[in-house]
């Protein structure tokens, strides 16, 4: 796939540039929308991969899948201030545009849309007058711990969808609640976007890939593995027939407690579609295990489809931390 359908014109110098690998970097909404409209007019399909940059192998897997399924792929790189409640958090978020462009191009992207904040929110830092809110889905779990976070996510994604037009949009399942919020927004607003959820990418030791991982020291990274261990412990209980959600959640929390430096926010069993809490597990209802915790001042999230996990692996031997007989 190539971007030669959209050669840069002399009038767009400063707002887009051609880089190695024939990837176009575009900084304005109008130029990006024009390029994607031209692609569709030429009979090409468009794939969109929204990111906040600091690309890693997980992002690249999304781009690779989009490239395999679409004729032109655009990767968006924008650290969205509306979804950060903590000024320190956004200030410390890694920004690596040069390497992001290189990785995106290698993975198959034809365009990188990397707008400045003023392009997305012209009046910023004044409050944005029009925002998008998905009631219910964004209110609990991450939404409860980070008030306004999903309003910020929904607003920026809606703007990106408005710019992109009809396309397929690729999101990782690692941010499972975000994926659910985006799917509901698209459905409720009848947007011409097909949402593609892609499996969480992990390092060999099980740690879910995240741009925030670069902020962990080697010791903190080792400690952070307790999140995936906790999820696997919950999945192992379910595989053995445990159907009481509270028992599973308590067992997951006890696994996390084995690492005293980890501050657990939640470990939950939820309905996979609307993220409502589950009291008991039924074989005909899809569920998801969610977890969030802070390690060394870095907030990390993870999740697992316990049935898919159990189908792929033989459950490990029962340990004292996950033995339901020891839970009252």
Short mmCIF file of C-alpha atoms in Angstrom, two decimals:
data_model
loop_
_atom_site.label_atom_id
_atom_site.label_comp_id
_atom_site.label_asym_id
_atom_site.label_seq_id
_atom_site.Cartn_x
_atom_site.Cartn_y
_atom_site.Cartn_z
CA UNK A 1 0.00 0.00 0.00
CA UNK A 2 1.20 3.47 -0.81
CA UNK A 3 0.32 7.10 -0.30
CA UNK A 4 1.32 8.28 -3.77
CA UNK A 5 -2.36 8.99 -4.51
CA UNK A 6 -1.96 12.00 -2.24
CA UNK A 7 1.23 13.84 -3.17
CA UNK A 8 1.94 16.89 -0.99
CA UNK A 9 1.29 20.20 -2.69
CA UNK A 10 3.38 23.36 -2.27
CA UNK A 11 0.44 25.04 -0.55
CA UNK A 12 0.46 22.58 2.32
CA UNK A 13 4.07 23.02 3.42
CA UNK A 14 4.23 23.24 7.19
CA UNK A 15 1.05 21.26 7.79
CA UNK A 16 2.13 17.98 6.23
CA UNK A 17 5.37 16.39 5.20
CA UNK A 18 6.57 13.30 3.43
CA UNK A 19 8.84 11.02 5.47
CA UNK A 20 10.80 7.84 4.95
CA UNK A 21 8.69 4.91 3.84
CA UNK A 22 6.22 7.17 1.98
CA UNK A 23 4.30 7.94 5.15
CA UNK A 24 2.62 11.33 5.08
CA UNK A 25 2.51 13.23 8.36
CA UNK A 26 -0.51 15.55 8.38
CA UNK A 27 -1.29 18.07 11.10
CA UNK A 28 -4.67 19.52 10.07
CA UNK A 29 -8.13 17.99 10.09
CA UNK A 30 -9.03 19.40 6.69
CA UNK A 31 -5.96 17.99 4.95
CA UNK A 32 -6.43 14.55 6.50
CA UNK A 33 -10.16 14.46 5.67
CA UNK A 34 -9.39 15.46 2.07
CA UNK A 35 -6.81 12.67 1.74
CA UNK A 36 -9.21 10.04 3.07
CA UNK A 37 -12.08 11.29 0.91
CA UNK A 38 -9.77 11.01 -2.10
CA UNK A 39 -8.87 7.45 -1.12
CA UNK A 40 -12.49 6.38 -0.97
CA UNK A 41 -13.24 8.17 -4.26
CA UNK A 42 -10.46 6.09 -5.81
CA UNK A 43 -12.15 2.92 -4.53
CA UNK A 44 -9.82 2.32 -1.59
CA UNK A 45 -10.92 1.21 1.87
CA UNK A 46 -9.69 3.15 4.89
CA UNK A 47 -8.45 1.84 8.22
CA UNK A 48 -8.05 4.09 11.27
CA UNK A 49 -5.84 3.37 14.29
CA UNK A 50 -6.30 6.04 16.99
CA UNK A 51 -3.39 6.31 19.45
CA UNK A 52 -1.78 8.75 21.85
CA UNK A 53 1.63 7.92 20.47
CA UNK A 54 4.55 6.24 22.26
CA UNK A 55 3.86 3.32 19.93
CA UNK A 56 4.86 -0.19 20.96
CA UNK A 57 4.33 -3.68 19.58
CA UNK A 58 0.67 -3.63 20.64
CA UNK A 59 -0.04 -0.55 18.55
CA UNK A 60 1.95 -2.00 15.67
CA UNK A 61 -0.18 -5.15 15.73
CA UNK A 62 -3.26 -2.94 15.25
CA UNK A 63 -1.63 -1.18 12.30
CA UNK A 64 -0.54 -4.49 10.78
CA UNK A 65 -4.06 -5.89 11.01
CA UNK A 66 -5.54 -2.69 9.57
CA UNK A 67 -2.99 -2.83 6.75
CA UNK A 68 -3.94 -6.43 6.00
CA UNK A 69 -7.64 -5.57 5.81
CA UNK A 70 -7.67 -2.03 4.36
CA UNK A 71 -6.07 -0.27 1.40
CA UNK A 72 -4.99 2.87 3.26
CA UNK A 73 -4.24 3.08 6.99
CA UNK A 74 -4.09 6.30 8.99
CA UNK A 75 -2.58 6.27 12.47
CA UNK A 76 -3.53 9.18 14.69
CA UNK A 77 -1.02 10.41 17.27
CA UNK A 78 -2.56 12.85 19.72
CA UNK A 79 -2.11 13.12 23.49
CA UNK A 80 -5.65 14.17 24.30
CA UNK A 81 -5.77 16.62 27.24
CA UNK A 82 -9.51 16.06 27.79
CA UNK A 83 -8.97 12.53 29.08
CA UNK A 84 -6.35 13.45 31.68
CA UNK A 85 -7.51 14.65 35.08
CA UNK A 86 -4.03 14.89 36.59
CA UNK A 87 -1.74 17.58 35.10
CA UNK A 88 1.32 15.59 36.19
CA UNK A 89 0.04 12.52 34.37
CA UNK A 90 -0.26 14.25 31.00
CA UNK A 91 3.04 16.08 31.54
CA UNK A 92 4.82 12.74 32.04
CA UNK A 93 3.10 10.94 29.19
CA UNK A 94 5.81 9.93 26.68
CA UNK A 95 5.93 11.80 23.38
CA UNK A 96 7.97 10.12 20.66
CA UNK A 97 6.56 11.31 17.34
CA UNK A 98 9.64 10.64 15.22
CA UNK A 99 9.86 7.00 16.25
CA UNK A 100 6.05 6.70 16.13
CA UNK A 101 6.07 7.69 12.45
CA UNK A 102 8.81 5.20 11.68
CA UNK A 103 7.04 2.35 13.50
CA UNK A 104 3.67 3.20 11.94
CA UNK A 105 5.16 3.22 8.46
CA UNK A 106 6.97 -0.06 9.00
CA UNK A 107 3.71 -1.64 10.20
CA UNK A 108 1.87 -0.49 7.07
CA UNK A 109 0.45 2.97 7.72
CA UNK A 110 0.25 5.43 4.83
CA UNK A 111 -0.69 8.50 6.86
CA UNK A 112 0.13 9.66 10.39
CA UNK A 113 -2.26 12.35 11.61
CA UNK A 114 -0.43 14.26 14.36
CA UNK A 115 -2.33 17.47 15.12
CA UNK A 116 -1.35 20.11 17.68
CA UNK A 117 -3.78 20.64 20.53
CA UNK A 118 -5.05 23.89 19.01
CA UNK A 119 -6.07 22.03 15.84
CA UNK A 120 -8.29 19.65 17.81
CA UNK A 121 -9.51 22.19 20.38
CA UNK A 122 -9.06 25.74 19.00
CA UNK A 123 -10.03 27.44 22.27
CA UNK A 124 -7.88 25.28 24.54
CA UNK A 125 -7.17 25.60 27.47
CA UNK A 126 -10.65 27.09 27.75
CA UNK A 127 -13.30 24.45 28.40
CA UNK A 128 -14.58 22.68 25.31
CA UNK A 129 -18.23 23.65 24.87
CA UNK A 130 -19.35 20.51 23.03
CA UNK A 131 -18.41 17.10 24.39
CA UNK A 132 -19.65 13.53 23.96
CA UNK A 133 -20.69 11.47 26.98
CA UNK A 134 -21.72 7.80 26.99
CA UNK A 135 -23.91 7.44 30.08
CA UNK A 136 -23.58 4.32 32.19
CA UNK A 137 -20.67 2.58 30.48
CA UNK A 138 -18.22 5.33 31.35
CA UNK A 139 -19.39 5.94 34.90
CA UNK A 140 -17.80 3.06 36.78
CA UNK A 141 -14.44 1.28 37.00
CA UNK A 142 -12.01 3.60 35.20
CA UNK A 143 -14.70 6.26 34.99
CA UNK A 144 -15.19 6.27 38.76
CA UNK A 145 -11.47 6.53 39.44
CA UNK A 146 -10.84 9.07 36.68
CA UNK A 147 -13.89 11.37 36.51
CA UNK A 148 -14.41 12.84 33.05
CA UNK A 149 -11.91 10.45 31.46
CA UNK A 150 -14.35 8.72 29.14
CA UNK A 151 -16.06 11.97 28.17
CA UNK A 152 -12.63 13.06 26.95
CA UNK A 153 -12.12 9.76 25.13
CA UNK A 154 -15.55 9.86 23.50
CA UNK A 155 -15.13 13.47 22.42
CA UNK A 156 -11.76 13.04 20.75
CA UNK A 157 -12.73 9.74 19.11
CA UNK A 158 -15.94 11.30 17.77
CA UNK A 159 -13.86 14.11 16.25
CA UNK A 160 -11.48 11.61 14.68
CA UNK A 161 -14.40 9.62 13.27
CA UNK A 162 -15.97 12.81 11.86
CA UNK A 163 -12.68 13.58 10.12
CA UNK A 164 -12.10 10.05 8.86
CA UNK A 165 -15.51 9.27 7.42
CA UNK A 166 -16.57 5.74 6.58
CA UNK A 167 -13.82 3.37 7.70
CA UNK A 168 -12.80 0.52 9.94
CA UNK A 169 -11.34 1.63 13.29
CA UNK A 170 -9.00 -0.63 15.23
CA UNK A 171 -8.75 -0.63 19.03
CA UNK A 172 -6.90 -2.92 21.41
CA UNK A 173 -8.83 -4.95 23.97
CA UNK A 174 -6.30 -3.96 26.65
CA UNK A 175 -8.40 -0.82 27.21
CA UNK A 176 -11.54 -2.92 27.37
CA UNK A 177 -13.82 -0.31 28.91
CA UNK A 178 -12.70 2.25 26.33
CA UNK A 179 -13.54 -0.23 23.58
CA UNK A 180 -17.01 -0.77 25.04
CA UNK A 181 -17.61 2.99 25.31
CA UNK A 182 -16.54 3.58 21.70
CA UNK A 183 -18.73 0.74 20.41
CA UNK A 184 -21.76 2.14 22.23
CA UNK A 185 -21.10 5.65 20.95
CA UNK A 186 -20.86 4.41 17.36
CA UNK A 187 -24.05 2.40 17.72
CA UNK A 188 -26.06 5.14 19.42
CA UNK A 189 -24.95 7.87 17.01
CA UNK A 190 -25.24 5.67 13.90
CA UNK A 191 -21.71 6.52 12.83
CA UNK A 192 -20.45 4.85 9.62
CA UNK A 193 -17.56 3.21 11.43
CA UNK A 194 -16.87 -0.50 11.86
CA UNK A 195 -15.15 -1.06 15.21
CA UNK A 196 -12.57 -3.85 15.27
CA UNK A 197 -11.39 -5.06 18.69
CA UNK A 198 -7.95 -6.70 18.68
CA UNK A 199 -6.43 -8.98 21.33
CA UNK A 200 -4.19 -7.59 24.04
CA UNK A 201 -0.51 -7.92 23.25
CA UNK A 202 1.75 -9.06 26.09
CA UNK A 203 5.43 -9.44 26.76
CA UNK A 204 6.67 -12.99 27.17
CA UNK A 205 6.28 -12.73 30.94
CA UNK A 206 2.61 -11.76 30.62
CA UNK A 207 2.74 -8.01 31.22
CA UNK A 208 0.22 -6.23 29.00
CA UNK A 209 1.95 -3.79 26.65
CA UNK A 210 1.30 -0.17 27.56
CA UNK A 211 2.93 3.15 26.76
CA UNK A 212 3.03 3.73 30.51
CA UNK A 213 5.34 0.75 31.05
CA UNK A 214 8.36 2.88 30.12
CA UNK A 215 7.86 4.76 33.39
CA UNK A 216 8.38 1.59 35.45
CA UNK A 217 11.76 0.73 36.91
CA UNK A 218 12.98 -2.84 36.44
CA UNK A 219 11.83 -3.72 39.96
CA UNK A 220 8.46 -2.04 39.45
CA UNK A 221 8.00 -3.86 36.18
CA UNK A 222 8.59 -7.17 37.93
CA UNK A 223 6.06 -6.22 40.60
CA UNK A 224 3.54 -5.18 37.92
CA UNK A 225 3.31 -8.78 36.75
CA UNK A 226 0.97 -9.34 39.69
CA UNK A 227 -1.86 -7.86 37.59
CA UNK A 228 -1.72 -10.60 34.97
CA UNK A 229 -1.16 -13.23 37.70
CA UNK A 230 -4.31 -12.03 39.42
CA UNK A 231 -6.33 -12.31 36.22
CA UNK A 232 -5.02 -15.80 35.57
CA UNK A 233 -5.90 -16.81 39.12
CA UNK A 234 -9.47 -15.64 38.57
CA UNK A 235 -9.66 -17.50 35.28
CA UNK A 236 -8.34 -20.67 36.94
CA UNK A 237 -11.12 -20.55 39.54
CA UNK A 238 -13.76 -20.15 36.84
CA UNK A 239 -12.26 -23.06 34.89
CA UNK A 240 -12.66 -25.23 38.00
CA UNK A 241 -16.34 -24.36 38.23
CA UNK A 242 -16.40 -21.48 40.70
CA UNK A 243 -19.42 -19.33 39.83
CA UNK A 244 -19.53 -16.82 42.69
CA UNK A 245 -18.14 -13.54 41.47
CA UNK A 246 -17.30 -12.31 44.95
CA UNK A 247 -15.16 -15.38 45.61
CA UNK A 248 -13.28 -14.80 42.37
CA UNK A 249 -12.80 -11.09 43.03
CA UNK A 250 -11.55 -11.76 46.57
CA UNK A 251 -9.07 -14.32 45.26
CA UNK A 252 -7.78 -11.87 42.65
CA UNK A 253 -7.36 -9.20 45.33
CA UNK A 254 -5.40 -11.59 47.56
CA UNK A 255 -2.99 -12.33 44.73
CA UNK A 256 -2.35 -8.58 44.35
CA UNK A 257 -1.88 -8.27 48.12
CA UNK A 258 1.17 -10.53 47.79
CA UNK A 259 2.93 -7.42 46.43
CA UNK A 260 2.56 -4.82 49.22
CA UNK A 261 3.83 -1.95 47.06
CA UNK A 262 0.91 -2.35 44.63
CA UNK A 263 -2.17 -0.22 45.32
CA UNK A 264 -5.20 -2.11 43.99
CA UNK A 265 -8.09 -0.01 42.71
CA UNK A 266 -10.44 -2.77 41.60
CA UNK A 267 -10.51 -6.43 40.61
CA UNK A 268 -13.89 -7.23 39.12
CA UNK A 269 -15.97 -9.77 37.24
CA UNK A 270 -18.26 -7.97 34.79
CA UNK A 271 -20.62 -8.56 31.89
CA UNK A 272 -18.55 -8.30 28.73
CA UNK A 273 -21.08 -6.17 26.85
CA UNK A 274 -22.07 -3.45 29.32
CA UNK A 275 -19.49 -3.93 32.11
CA UNK A 276 -22.11 -4.34 34.82
CA UNK A 277 -20.92 -6.23 37.85
CA UNK A 278 -21.76 -9.92 38.01
CA UNK A 279 -23.12 -11.71 41.08
CA UNK A 280 -22.90 -15.22 39.68
CA UNK A 281 -21.42 -16.61 36.50
CA UNK A 282 -23.66 -18.30 33.95
CA UNK A 283 -22.32 -20.35 31.05
CA UNK A 284 -24.51 -18.50 28.53
CA UNK A 285 -23.34 -14.99 29.52
CA UNK A 286 -20.03 -13.53 28.32
CA UNK A 287 -17.91 -12.13 31.13
CA UNK A 288 -14.64 -10.28 31.54
CA UNK A 289 -12.16 -9.95 34.39
CA UNK A 290 -10.96 -6.38 34.96
CA UNK A 291 -8.15 -5.08 37.13
CA UNK A 292 -6.56 -1.71 37.83
CA UNK A 293 -3.74 -0.85 40.20
CA UNK A 294 -0.96 1.66 40.77
CA UNK A 295 2.65 0.52 40.71
CA UNK A 296 5.33 3.05 41.57
CA UNK A 297 2.96 5.92 40.86
CA UNK A 298 2.00 4.49 37.45
CA UNK A 299 -1.61 3.47 36.93
CA UNK A 300 -1.94 0.18 35.06
CA UNK A 301 -5.00 -1.66 33.79
CA UNK A 302 -5.52 -5.12 32.37
CA UNK A 303 -8.32 -7.56 31.60
CA UNK A 304 -8.92 -11.12 30.51
CA UNK A 305 -11.59 -13.22 28.87
CA UNK A 306 -11.44 -16.12 31.34
CA UNK A 307 -13.09 -18.67 29.09
CA UNK A 308 -10.85 -17.96 26.12
CA UNK A 309 -7.83 -18.08 28.43
CA UNK A 310 -8.89 -21.40 29.93
CA UNK A 311 -9.54 -22.87 26.49
CA UNK A 312 -5.95 -22.05 25.52
CA UNK A 313 -4.30 -23.36 28.68
CA UNK A 314 -4.63 -26.09 31.25
CA UNK A 315 -5.35 -24.30 34.54
CA UNK A 316 -2.40 -24.24 36.95
CA UNK A 317 -2.56 -26.16 40.24
CA UNK A 318 -4.73 -24.57 42.93
CA UNK A 319 -2.72 -22.42 45.32
CA UNK A 320 -3.67 -21.22 48.77
CA UNK A 321 -4.26 -17.75 47.34
CA UNK A 322 -6.97 -19.03 45.01
CA UNK A 323 -8.48 -21.89 47.01
CA UNK A 324 -12.22 -21.17 47.42
CA UNK A 325 -12.33 -23.44 50.44
CA UNK A 326 -10.26 -20.89 52.32
CA UNK A 327 -12.71 -18.05 51.59
CA UNK A 328 -15.66 -17.44 53.86
#
